Short mmCIF file of C-alpha atoms and ligand atoms in Angstrom, two decimals:
data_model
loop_
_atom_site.label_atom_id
_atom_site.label_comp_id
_atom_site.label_asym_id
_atom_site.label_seq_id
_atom_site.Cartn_x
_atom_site.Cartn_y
_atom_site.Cartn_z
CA UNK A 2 28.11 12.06 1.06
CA UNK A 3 26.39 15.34 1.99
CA UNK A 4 23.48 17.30 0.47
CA UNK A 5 23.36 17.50 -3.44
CA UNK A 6 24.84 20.54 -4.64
CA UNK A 7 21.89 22.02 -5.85
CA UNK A 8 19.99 20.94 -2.76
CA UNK A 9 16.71 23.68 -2.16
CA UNK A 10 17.08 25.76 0.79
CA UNK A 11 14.16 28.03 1.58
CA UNK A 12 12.23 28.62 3.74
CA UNK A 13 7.88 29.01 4.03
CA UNK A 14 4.44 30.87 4.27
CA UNK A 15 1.01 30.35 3.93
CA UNK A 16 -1.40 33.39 2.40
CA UNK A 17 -3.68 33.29 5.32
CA UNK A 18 -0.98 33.53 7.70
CA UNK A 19 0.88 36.58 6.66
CA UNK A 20 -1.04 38.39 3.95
CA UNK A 21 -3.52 40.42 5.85
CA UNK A 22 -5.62 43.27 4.04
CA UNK A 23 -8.55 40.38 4.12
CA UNK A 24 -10.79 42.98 2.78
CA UNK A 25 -8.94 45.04 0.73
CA UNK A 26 -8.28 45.35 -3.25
CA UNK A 27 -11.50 42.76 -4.20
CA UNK A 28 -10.43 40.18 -1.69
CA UNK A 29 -13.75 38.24 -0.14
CA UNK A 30 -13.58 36.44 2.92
CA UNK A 31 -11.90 33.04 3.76
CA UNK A 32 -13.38 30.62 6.50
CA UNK A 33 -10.58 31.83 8.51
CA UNK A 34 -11.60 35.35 8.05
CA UNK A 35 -15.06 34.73 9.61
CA UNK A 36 -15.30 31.30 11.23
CA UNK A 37 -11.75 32.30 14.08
CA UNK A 38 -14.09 33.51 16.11
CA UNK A 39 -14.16 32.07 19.89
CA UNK A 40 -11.76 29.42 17.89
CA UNK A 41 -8.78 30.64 18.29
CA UNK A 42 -6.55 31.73 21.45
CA UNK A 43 -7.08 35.50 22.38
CA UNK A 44 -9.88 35.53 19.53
CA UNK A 45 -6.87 36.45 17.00
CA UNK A 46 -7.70 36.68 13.40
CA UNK A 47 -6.13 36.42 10.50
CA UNK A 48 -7.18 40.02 9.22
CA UNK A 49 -4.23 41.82 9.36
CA UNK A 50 -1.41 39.40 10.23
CA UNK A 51 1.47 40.59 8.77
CA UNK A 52 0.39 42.70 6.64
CA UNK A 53 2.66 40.81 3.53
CA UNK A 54 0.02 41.96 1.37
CA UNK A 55 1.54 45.98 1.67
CA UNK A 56 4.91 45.00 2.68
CA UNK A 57 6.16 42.36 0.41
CA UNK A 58 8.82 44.18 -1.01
CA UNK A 59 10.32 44.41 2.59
CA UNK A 60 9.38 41.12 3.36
CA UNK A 61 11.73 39.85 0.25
CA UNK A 62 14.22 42.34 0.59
CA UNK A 63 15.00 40.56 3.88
CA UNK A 64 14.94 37.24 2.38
CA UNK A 65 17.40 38.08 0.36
CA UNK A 66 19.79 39.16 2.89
CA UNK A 67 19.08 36.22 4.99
CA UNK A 68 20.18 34.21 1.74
CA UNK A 69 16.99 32.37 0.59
CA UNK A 70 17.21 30.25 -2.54
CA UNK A 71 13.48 29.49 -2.60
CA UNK A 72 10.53 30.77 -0.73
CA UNK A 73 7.16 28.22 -0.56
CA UNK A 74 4.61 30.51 -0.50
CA UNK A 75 0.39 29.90 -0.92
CA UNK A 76 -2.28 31.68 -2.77
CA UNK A 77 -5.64 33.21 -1.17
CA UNK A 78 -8.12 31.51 -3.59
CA UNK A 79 -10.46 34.31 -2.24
CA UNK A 80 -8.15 36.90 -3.54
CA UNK A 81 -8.24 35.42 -6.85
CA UNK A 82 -11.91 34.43 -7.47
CA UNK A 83 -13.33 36.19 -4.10
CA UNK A 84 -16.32 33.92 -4.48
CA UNK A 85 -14.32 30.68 -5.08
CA UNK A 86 -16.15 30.69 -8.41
CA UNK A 87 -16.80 32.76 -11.39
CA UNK A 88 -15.40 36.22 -10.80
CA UNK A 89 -11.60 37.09 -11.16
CA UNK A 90 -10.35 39.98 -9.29
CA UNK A 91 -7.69 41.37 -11.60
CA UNK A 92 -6.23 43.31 -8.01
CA UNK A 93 -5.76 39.83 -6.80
CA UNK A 94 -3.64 38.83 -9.99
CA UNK A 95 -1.59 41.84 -9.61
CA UNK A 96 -0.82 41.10 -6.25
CA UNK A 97 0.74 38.05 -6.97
CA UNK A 98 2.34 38.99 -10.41
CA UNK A 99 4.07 42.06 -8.53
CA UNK A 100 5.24 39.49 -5.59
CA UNK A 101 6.65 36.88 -8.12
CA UNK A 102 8.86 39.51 -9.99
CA UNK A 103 9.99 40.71 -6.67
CA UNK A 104 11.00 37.59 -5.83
CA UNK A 105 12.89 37.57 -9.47
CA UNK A 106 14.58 40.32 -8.90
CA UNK A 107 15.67 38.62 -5.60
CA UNK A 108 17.21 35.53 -6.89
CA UNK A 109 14.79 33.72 -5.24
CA UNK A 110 12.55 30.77 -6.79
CA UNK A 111 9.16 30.88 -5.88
CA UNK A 112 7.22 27.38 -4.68
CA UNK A 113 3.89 28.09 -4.65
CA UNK A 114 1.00 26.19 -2.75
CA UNK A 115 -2.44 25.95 -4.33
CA UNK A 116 -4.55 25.54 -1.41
CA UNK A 117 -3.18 26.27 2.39
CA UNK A 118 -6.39 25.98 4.43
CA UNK A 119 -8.22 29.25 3.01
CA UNK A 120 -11.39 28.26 1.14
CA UNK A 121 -13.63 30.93 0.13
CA UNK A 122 -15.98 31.52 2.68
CA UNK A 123 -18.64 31.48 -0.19
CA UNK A 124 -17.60 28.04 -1.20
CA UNK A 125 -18.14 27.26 2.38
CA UNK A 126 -21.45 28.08 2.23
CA UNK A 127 -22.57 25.82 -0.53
CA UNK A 128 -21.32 23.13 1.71
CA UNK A 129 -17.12 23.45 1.02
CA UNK A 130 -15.26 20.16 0.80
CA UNK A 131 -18.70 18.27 1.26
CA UNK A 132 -20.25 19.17 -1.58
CA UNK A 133 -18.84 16.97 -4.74
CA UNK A 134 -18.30 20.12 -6.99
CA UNK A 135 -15.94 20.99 -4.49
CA UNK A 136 -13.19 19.00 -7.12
CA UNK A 137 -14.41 21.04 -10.15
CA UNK A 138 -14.50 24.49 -7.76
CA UNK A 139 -10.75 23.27 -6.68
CA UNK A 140 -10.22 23.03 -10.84
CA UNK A 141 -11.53 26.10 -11.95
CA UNK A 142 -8.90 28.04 -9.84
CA UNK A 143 -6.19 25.96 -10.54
CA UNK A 144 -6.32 26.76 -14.28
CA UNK A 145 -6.89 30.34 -13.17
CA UNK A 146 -3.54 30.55 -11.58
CA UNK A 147 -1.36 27.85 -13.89
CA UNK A 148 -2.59 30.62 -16.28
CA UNK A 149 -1.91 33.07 -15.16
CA UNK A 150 1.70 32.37 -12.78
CA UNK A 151 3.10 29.24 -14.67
CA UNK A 152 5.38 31.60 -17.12
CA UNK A 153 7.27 32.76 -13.41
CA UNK A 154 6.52 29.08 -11.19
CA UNK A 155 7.88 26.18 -11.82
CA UNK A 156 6.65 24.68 -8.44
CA UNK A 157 3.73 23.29 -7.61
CA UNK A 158 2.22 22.03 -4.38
CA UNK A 159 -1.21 21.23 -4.98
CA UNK A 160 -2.57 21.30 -1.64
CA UNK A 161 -0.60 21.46 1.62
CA UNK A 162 -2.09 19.02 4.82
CA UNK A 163 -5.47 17.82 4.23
CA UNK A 164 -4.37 16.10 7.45
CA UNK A 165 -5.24 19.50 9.52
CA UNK A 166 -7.55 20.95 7.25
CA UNK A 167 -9.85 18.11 7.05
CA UNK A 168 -8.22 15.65 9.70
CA UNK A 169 -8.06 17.65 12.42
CA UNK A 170 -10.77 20.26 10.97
CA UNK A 171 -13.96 18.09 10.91
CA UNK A 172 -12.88 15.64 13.39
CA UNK A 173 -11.86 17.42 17.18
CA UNK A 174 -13.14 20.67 15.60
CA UNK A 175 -9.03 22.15 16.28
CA UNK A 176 -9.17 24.05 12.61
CA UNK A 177 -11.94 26.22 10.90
CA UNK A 178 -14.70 24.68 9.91
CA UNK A 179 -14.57 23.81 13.91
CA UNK A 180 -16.67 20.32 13.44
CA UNK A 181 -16.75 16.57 14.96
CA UNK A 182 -18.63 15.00 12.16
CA UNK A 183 -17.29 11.74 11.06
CA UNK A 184 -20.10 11.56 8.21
CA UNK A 185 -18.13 14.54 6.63
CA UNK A 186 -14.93 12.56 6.54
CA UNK A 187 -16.29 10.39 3.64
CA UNK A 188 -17.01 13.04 1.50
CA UNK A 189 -14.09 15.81 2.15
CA UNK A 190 -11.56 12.41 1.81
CA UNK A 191 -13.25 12.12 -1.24
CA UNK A 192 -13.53 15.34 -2.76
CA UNK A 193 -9.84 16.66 -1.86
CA UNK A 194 -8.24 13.53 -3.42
CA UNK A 195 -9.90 13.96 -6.25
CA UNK A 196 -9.36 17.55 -6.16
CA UNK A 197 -5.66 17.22 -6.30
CA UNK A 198 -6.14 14.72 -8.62
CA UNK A 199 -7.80 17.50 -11.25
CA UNK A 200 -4.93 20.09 -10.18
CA UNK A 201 -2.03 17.70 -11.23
CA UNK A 202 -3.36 17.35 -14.10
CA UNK A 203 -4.64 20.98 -14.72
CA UNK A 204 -1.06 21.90 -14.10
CA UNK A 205 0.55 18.98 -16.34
CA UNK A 206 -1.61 20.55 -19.60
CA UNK A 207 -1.39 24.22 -18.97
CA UNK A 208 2.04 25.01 -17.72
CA UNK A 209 3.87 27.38 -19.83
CA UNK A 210 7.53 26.13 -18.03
CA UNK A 211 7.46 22.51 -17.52
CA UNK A 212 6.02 21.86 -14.20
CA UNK A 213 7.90 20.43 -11.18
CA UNK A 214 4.23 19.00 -9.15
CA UNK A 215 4.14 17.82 -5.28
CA UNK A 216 1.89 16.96 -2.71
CA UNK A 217 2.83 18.26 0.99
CA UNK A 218 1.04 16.28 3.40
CA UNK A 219 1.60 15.82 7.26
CA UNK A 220 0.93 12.70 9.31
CA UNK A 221 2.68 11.66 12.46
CA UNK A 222 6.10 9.96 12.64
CA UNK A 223 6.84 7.34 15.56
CA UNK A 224 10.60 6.43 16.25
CA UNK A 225 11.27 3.10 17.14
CA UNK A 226 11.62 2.31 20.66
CA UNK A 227 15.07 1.20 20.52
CA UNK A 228 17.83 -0.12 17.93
CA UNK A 229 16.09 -3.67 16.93
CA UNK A 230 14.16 -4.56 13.96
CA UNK A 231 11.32 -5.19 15.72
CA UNK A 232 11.58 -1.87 17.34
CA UNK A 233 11.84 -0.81 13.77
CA UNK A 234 9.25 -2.53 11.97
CA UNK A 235 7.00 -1.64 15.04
CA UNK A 236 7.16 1.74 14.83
CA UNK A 237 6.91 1.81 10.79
CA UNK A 238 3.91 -0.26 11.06
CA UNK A 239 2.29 2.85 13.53
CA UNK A 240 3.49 5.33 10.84
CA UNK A 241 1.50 4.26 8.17
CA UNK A 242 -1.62 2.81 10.28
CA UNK A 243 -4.63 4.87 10.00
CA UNK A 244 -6.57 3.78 13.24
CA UNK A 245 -5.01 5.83 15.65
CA UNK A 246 -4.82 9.11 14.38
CA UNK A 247 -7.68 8.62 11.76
CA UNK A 248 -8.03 11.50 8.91
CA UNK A 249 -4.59 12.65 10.92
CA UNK A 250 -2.60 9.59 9.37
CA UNK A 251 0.26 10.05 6.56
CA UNK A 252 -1.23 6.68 4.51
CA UNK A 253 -5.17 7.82 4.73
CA UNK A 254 -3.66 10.67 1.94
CA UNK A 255 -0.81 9.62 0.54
CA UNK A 256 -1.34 5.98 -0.11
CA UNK A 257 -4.02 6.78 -2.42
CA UNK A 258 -2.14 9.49 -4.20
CA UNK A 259 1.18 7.66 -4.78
CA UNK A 260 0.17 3.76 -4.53
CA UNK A 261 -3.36 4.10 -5.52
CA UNK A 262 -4.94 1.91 -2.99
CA UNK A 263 -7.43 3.10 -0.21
CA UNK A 264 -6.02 1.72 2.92
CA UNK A 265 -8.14 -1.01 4.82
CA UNK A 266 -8.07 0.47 7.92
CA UNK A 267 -9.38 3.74 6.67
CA UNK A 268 -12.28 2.05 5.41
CA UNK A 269 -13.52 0.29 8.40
CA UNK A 270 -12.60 3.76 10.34
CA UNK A 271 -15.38 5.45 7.94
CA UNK A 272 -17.58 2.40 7.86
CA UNK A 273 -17.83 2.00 4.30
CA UNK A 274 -17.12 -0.20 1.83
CA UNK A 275 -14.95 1.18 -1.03
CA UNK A 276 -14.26 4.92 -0.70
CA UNK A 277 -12.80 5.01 -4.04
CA UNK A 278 -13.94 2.71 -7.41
CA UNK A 279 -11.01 1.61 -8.90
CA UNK A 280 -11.49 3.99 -12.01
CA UNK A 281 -11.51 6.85 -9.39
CA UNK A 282 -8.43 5.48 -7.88
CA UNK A 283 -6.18 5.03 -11.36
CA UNK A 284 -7.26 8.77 -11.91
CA UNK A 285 -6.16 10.13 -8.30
CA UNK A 286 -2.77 8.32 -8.81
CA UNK A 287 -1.25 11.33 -11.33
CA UNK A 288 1.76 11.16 -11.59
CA UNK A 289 3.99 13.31 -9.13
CA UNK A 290 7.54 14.67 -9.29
CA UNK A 291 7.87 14.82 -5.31
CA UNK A 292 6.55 14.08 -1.97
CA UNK A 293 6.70 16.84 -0.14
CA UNK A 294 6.40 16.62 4.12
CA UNK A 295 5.92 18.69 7.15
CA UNK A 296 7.61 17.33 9.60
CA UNK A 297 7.66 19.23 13.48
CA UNK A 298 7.85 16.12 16.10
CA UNK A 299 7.90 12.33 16.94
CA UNK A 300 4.78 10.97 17.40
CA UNK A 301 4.00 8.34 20.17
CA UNK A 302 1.01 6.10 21.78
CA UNK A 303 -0.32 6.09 25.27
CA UNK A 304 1.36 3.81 28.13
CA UNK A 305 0.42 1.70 30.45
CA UNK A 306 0.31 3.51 33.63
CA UNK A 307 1.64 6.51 32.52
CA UNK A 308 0.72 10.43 31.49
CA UNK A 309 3.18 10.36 29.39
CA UNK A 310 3.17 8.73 25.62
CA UNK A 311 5.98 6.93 24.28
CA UNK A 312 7.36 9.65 22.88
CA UNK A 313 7.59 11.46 25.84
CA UNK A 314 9.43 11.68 29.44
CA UNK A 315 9.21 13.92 32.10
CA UNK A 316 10.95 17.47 31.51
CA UNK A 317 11.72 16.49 27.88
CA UNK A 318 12.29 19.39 25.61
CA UNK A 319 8.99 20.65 23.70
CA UNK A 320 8.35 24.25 22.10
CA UNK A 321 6.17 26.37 23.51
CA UNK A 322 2.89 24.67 21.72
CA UNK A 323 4.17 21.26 24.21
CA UNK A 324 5.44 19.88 21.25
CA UNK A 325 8.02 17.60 21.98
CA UNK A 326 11.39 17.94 19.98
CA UNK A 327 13.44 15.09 19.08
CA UNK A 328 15.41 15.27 15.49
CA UNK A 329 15.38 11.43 15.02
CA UNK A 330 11.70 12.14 13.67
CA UNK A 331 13.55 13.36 11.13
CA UNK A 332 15.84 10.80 9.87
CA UNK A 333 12.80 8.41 10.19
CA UNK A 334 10.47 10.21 8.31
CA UNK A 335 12.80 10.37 5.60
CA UNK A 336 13.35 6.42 5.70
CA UNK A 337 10.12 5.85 6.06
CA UNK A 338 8.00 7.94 3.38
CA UNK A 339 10.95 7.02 0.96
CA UNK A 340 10.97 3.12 1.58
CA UNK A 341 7.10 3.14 1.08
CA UNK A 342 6.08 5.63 -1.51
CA UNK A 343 9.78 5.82 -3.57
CA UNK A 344 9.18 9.54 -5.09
CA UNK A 345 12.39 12.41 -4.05
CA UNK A 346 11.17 13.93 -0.90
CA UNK A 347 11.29 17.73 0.10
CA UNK A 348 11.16 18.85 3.85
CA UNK A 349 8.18 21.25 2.85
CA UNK A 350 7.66 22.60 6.69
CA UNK A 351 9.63 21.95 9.75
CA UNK A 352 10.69 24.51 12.33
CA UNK A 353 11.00 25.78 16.00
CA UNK A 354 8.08 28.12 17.79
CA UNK A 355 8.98 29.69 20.83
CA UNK A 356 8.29 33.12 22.75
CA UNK A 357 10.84 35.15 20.96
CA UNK A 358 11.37 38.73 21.88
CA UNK A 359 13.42 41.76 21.53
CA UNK A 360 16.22 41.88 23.78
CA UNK A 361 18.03 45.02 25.09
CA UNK A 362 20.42 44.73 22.70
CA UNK A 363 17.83 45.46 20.71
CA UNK A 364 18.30 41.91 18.55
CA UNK A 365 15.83 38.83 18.70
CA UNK A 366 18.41 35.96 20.10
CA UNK A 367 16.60 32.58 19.45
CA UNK A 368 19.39 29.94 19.96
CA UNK A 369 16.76 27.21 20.98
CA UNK A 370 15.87 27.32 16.97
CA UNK A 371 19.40 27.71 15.82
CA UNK A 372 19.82 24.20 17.50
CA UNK A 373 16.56 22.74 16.70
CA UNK A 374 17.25 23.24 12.62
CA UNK A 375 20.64 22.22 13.03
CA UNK A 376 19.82 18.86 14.89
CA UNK A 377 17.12 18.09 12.43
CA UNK A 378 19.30 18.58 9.45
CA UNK A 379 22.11 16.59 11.13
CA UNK A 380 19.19 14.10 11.46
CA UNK A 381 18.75 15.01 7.05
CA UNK A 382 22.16 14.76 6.59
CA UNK A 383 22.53 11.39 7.92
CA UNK A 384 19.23 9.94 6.35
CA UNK A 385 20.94 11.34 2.83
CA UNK A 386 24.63 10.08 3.90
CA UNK A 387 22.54 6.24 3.15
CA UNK A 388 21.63 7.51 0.14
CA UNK A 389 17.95 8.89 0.54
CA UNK A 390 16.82 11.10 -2.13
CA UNK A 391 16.61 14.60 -0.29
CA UNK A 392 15.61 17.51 -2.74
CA UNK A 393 15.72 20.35 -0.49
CA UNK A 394 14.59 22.03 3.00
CA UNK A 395 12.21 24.74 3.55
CA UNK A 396 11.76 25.87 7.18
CA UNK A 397 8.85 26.70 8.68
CA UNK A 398 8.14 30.00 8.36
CA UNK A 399 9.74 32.52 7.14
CA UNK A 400 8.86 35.19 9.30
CA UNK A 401 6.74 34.62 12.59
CA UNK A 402 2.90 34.66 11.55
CA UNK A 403 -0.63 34.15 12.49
CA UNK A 404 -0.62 30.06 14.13
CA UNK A 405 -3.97 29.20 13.29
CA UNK A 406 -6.26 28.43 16.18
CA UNK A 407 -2.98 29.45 18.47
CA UNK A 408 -3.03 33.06 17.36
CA UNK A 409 -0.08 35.10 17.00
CA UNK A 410 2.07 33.83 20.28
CA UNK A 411 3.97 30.65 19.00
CA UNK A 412 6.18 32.09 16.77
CA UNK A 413 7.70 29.97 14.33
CA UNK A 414 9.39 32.28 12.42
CA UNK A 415 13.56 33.60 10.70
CA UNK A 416 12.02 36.98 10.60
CA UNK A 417 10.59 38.90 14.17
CA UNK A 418 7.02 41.01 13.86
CA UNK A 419 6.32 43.04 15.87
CA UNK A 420 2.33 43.41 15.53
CA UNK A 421 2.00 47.07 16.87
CA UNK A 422 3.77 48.58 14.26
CA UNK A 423 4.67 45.51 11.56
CA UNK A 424 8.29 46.53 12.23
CA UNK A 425 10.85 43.32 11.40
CA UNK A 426 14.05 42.05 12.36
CA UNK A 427 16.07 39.09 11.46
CA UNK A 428 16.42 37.03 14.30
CA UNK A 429 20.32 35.66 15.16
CA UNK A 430 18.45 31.98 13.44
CA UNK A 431 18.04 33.66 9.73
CA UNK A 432 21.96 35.11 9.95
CA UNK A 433 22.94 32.14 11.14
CA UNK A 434 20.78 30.06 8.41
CA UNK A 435 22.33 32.36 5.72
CA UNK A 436 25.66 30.72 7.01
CA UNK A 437 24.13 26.92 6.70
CA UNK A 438 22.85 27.79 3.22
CA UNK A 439 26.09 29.32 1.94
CA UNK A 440 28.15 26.57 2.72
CA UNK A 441 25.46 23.89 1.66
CA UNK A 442 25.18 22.17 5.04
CA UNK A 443 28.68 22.01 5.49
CA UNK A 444 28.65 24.22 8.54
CA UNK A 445 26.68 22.13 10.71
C1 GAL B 521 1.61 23.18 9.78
C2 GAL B 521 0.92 24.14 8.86
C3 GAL B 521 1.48 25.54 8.90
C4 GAL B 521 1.92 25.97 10.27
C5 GAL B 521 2.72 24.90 10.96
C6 GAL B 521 3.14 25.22 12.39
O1 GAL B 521 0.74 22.15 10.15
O2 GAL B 521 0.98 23.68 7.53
O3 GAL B 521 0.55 26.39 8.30
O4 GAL B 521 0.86 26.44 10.98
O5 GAL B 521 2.03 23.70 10.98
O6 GAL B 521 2.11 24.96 13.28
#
């Protein structure tokens, strides 16, 4: 067995990270947009990035020779309703109406991600995922854009990672809003469940084409030790425990979402009782067509007398964040999302950053990703050969972009920038993808 025939190869963006023009056309701030500062590596911002926003018809016009079938993309809420409520900026609805017929006229299918980290500084201000409207704000835009896009999308991610953008965002302070408050936890777990919950079903009424809906969450995925079942069961029981990683975890998001039950051990984490009422919970359980999951590297816990984690050894490969690569993270993910939660699964994010530049050949030669996507879809490939449901495979990114609190050095993506002067080039990875896509896998 190999992938299905119409198996989804794409690859993916996020607004924040490539748009640019933060202040141009209507657009309002983001909490990226103000809060980077003495966050991020170098003090990068997100303010010009790529500078999609002027060049998307470039931007596509190279998808298309690199062979794209579908292109995951997000939506700056502040672009759309600059104050995250009230206010549409028709410039903003342009934008994206211009950039979906491009991608038409491209053959490519657009994927579209409601939320990708960006809230509207404004919102932010009245308190962001905190405050309890924060569900209603979240609806509000929704039917803004199912209105307005849903005659050219067909899919939907509601919101991608509240792993980072709450997990990682409000605890360690690594993402903007930069904070360590646990008290938070209990209300942005709260509010962006329910949140979702309103999209799905904002989506489910209002579509004009009949809606394909996802959630693409993140959560870290531990390979077991060795080939036993205990080795096994061991390291699914880590997967899908939320006491290590806390608001990090796969289950503290998904479990709720798919098997609508709070997990126990997310409970005593935020000292409380019952997060959700059951009425809450039946209502944050809508009905999805697909897990989606962004999957990068194997997870692992501390040892005894060791630096290193289980997942690690000493000189073992890693990209240039440190993370460490190993495709079996992969082929266990897989297993393990689709033994628990049972829905088709798309790879929504998973990819290769390293210090790519232009050579004297003039060409971008990045054969370090070439072999990290083809081990990890090996790893796909053999997860589907015992008959997992694998819908498709978008890698992360399609063209290298602005890393969050990293900056602009990792870069992740198919596509070389070149920041001074937002010239492109397809690195040997996307010519060689082109090659994996055309033959469906076959190639690899
Ligand atoms: C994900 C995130 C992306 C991108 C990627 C690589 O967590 O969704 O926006 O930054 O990691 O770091």
């Amino acid at each position: 067995m190999s992938f299905k025939a119409d198996f989804m190869w794409g690859a993916a963006s996020a607004a924040a990270q490539i748009e640019g023009a933060y202040n141009e056309d209507g657009r309002k701030n983001s909490i990226w947009d103000v809060l980077y500062e003495g966050h991020t590596k170098h003090n990068d911002s997100p303010h010009v990035a790529c500078d999609h926003y002027h060049r998307y018809k470039e931007d596509i016009a190279l998808m298309k020779e690199m062979g794209l079938k579908y292109y995951r993309l997000s939506l700056s809420w502040s672009r759309l309703l600059p104050d995250g409520t009230g206010a549409i900026n028709q410039k903003g609805i342009d934008f994206y109406n211009d950039l979906f017929l491009e991608l038409k006229k491209a053959g490519i299918e657009p994927m579209v991600t409601i939320y990708h980290w960006d809230l509207p500084y404004e919102l932010y201000r009245k308190g962001g995922w905190e405050n309890d409207d924060s569900p209603l704000w979240f609806e509000e835009y929704t039917k803004l854009v199912v209105d307005k896009f849903s005659d050219k999308v067909k899919y939907w991610m509601t919101i991608n990672e509240p792993n980072c953008f709450i997990g990682i965002s409000y605890k360690d302070a690594c993402h903007a809003p930069f904070l360590d408050d646990k008290n938070a936890l209990i209300s942005c777990t709260r509010n962006v469940l329910l949140a979702h919950a309103r999209a799905v079903k904002v989506i489910r009424e209002r579509a004009k084409i009949t809606p394909v809906v996802g959630f693409a969450p993140t959560g870290p995925i531990y390979v077991p030790e060795n080939k036993s079942k205990e080795a096994y069961e061991k390291a699914y029981a880590l997967t899908f425990s939320n006491n290590i990683r806390g608001p990090f975890s796969m289950g503290w998001w998904v479990d709720p979402v798919i098997l609508g039950k709070t997990p126990k051990d997310v409970e005593e984490y935020l000292g409380v009782k019952e997060l959700f009422t059951s009425d809450e919970l039946a209502f944050i359980t809508q009905p999805l067509d697909f897990l989606g999951f962004n999957i990068y590297t194997p997870a692992g816990i501390n040892k005894e007398n060791s630096c290193y984690q289980t997942n690690e050894y000493e000189g073992c490969p890693r990209n240039t964040l440190g993370w460490v690569i190993n495709p079996d993270c992969m082929y266990y993910a897989i297993k393990f999302i689709q033994d628990r939660y049972k829905l088709p699964l798309l790879i929504t994010e998973n990819g290769y950053c390293g210090n790519d530049f232009v050579m004297l050949d003039g060409k971008v030669h990045d054969p370090q990703r070439i072999d990290y996507i083809q081990r990890h879809l090996l790893a796909a490939k053999k997860a589907v050969e015992e008959g997992y449901d694998l819908m498709g495979y978008l890698y992360w990114s399609v063209m290298d972009n602005y890393e969050w609190a990293e900056g602009y050095d990792p870069r992740f993506g198919l596509i070389y920038v070149d920041y001074r002067d937002q010239s492109r080039i397809l690195k040997d990875s996307a010519l060689w993808y082109k090659t994996v896509i055309e033959t469906n896998g076959e190639n690899l």
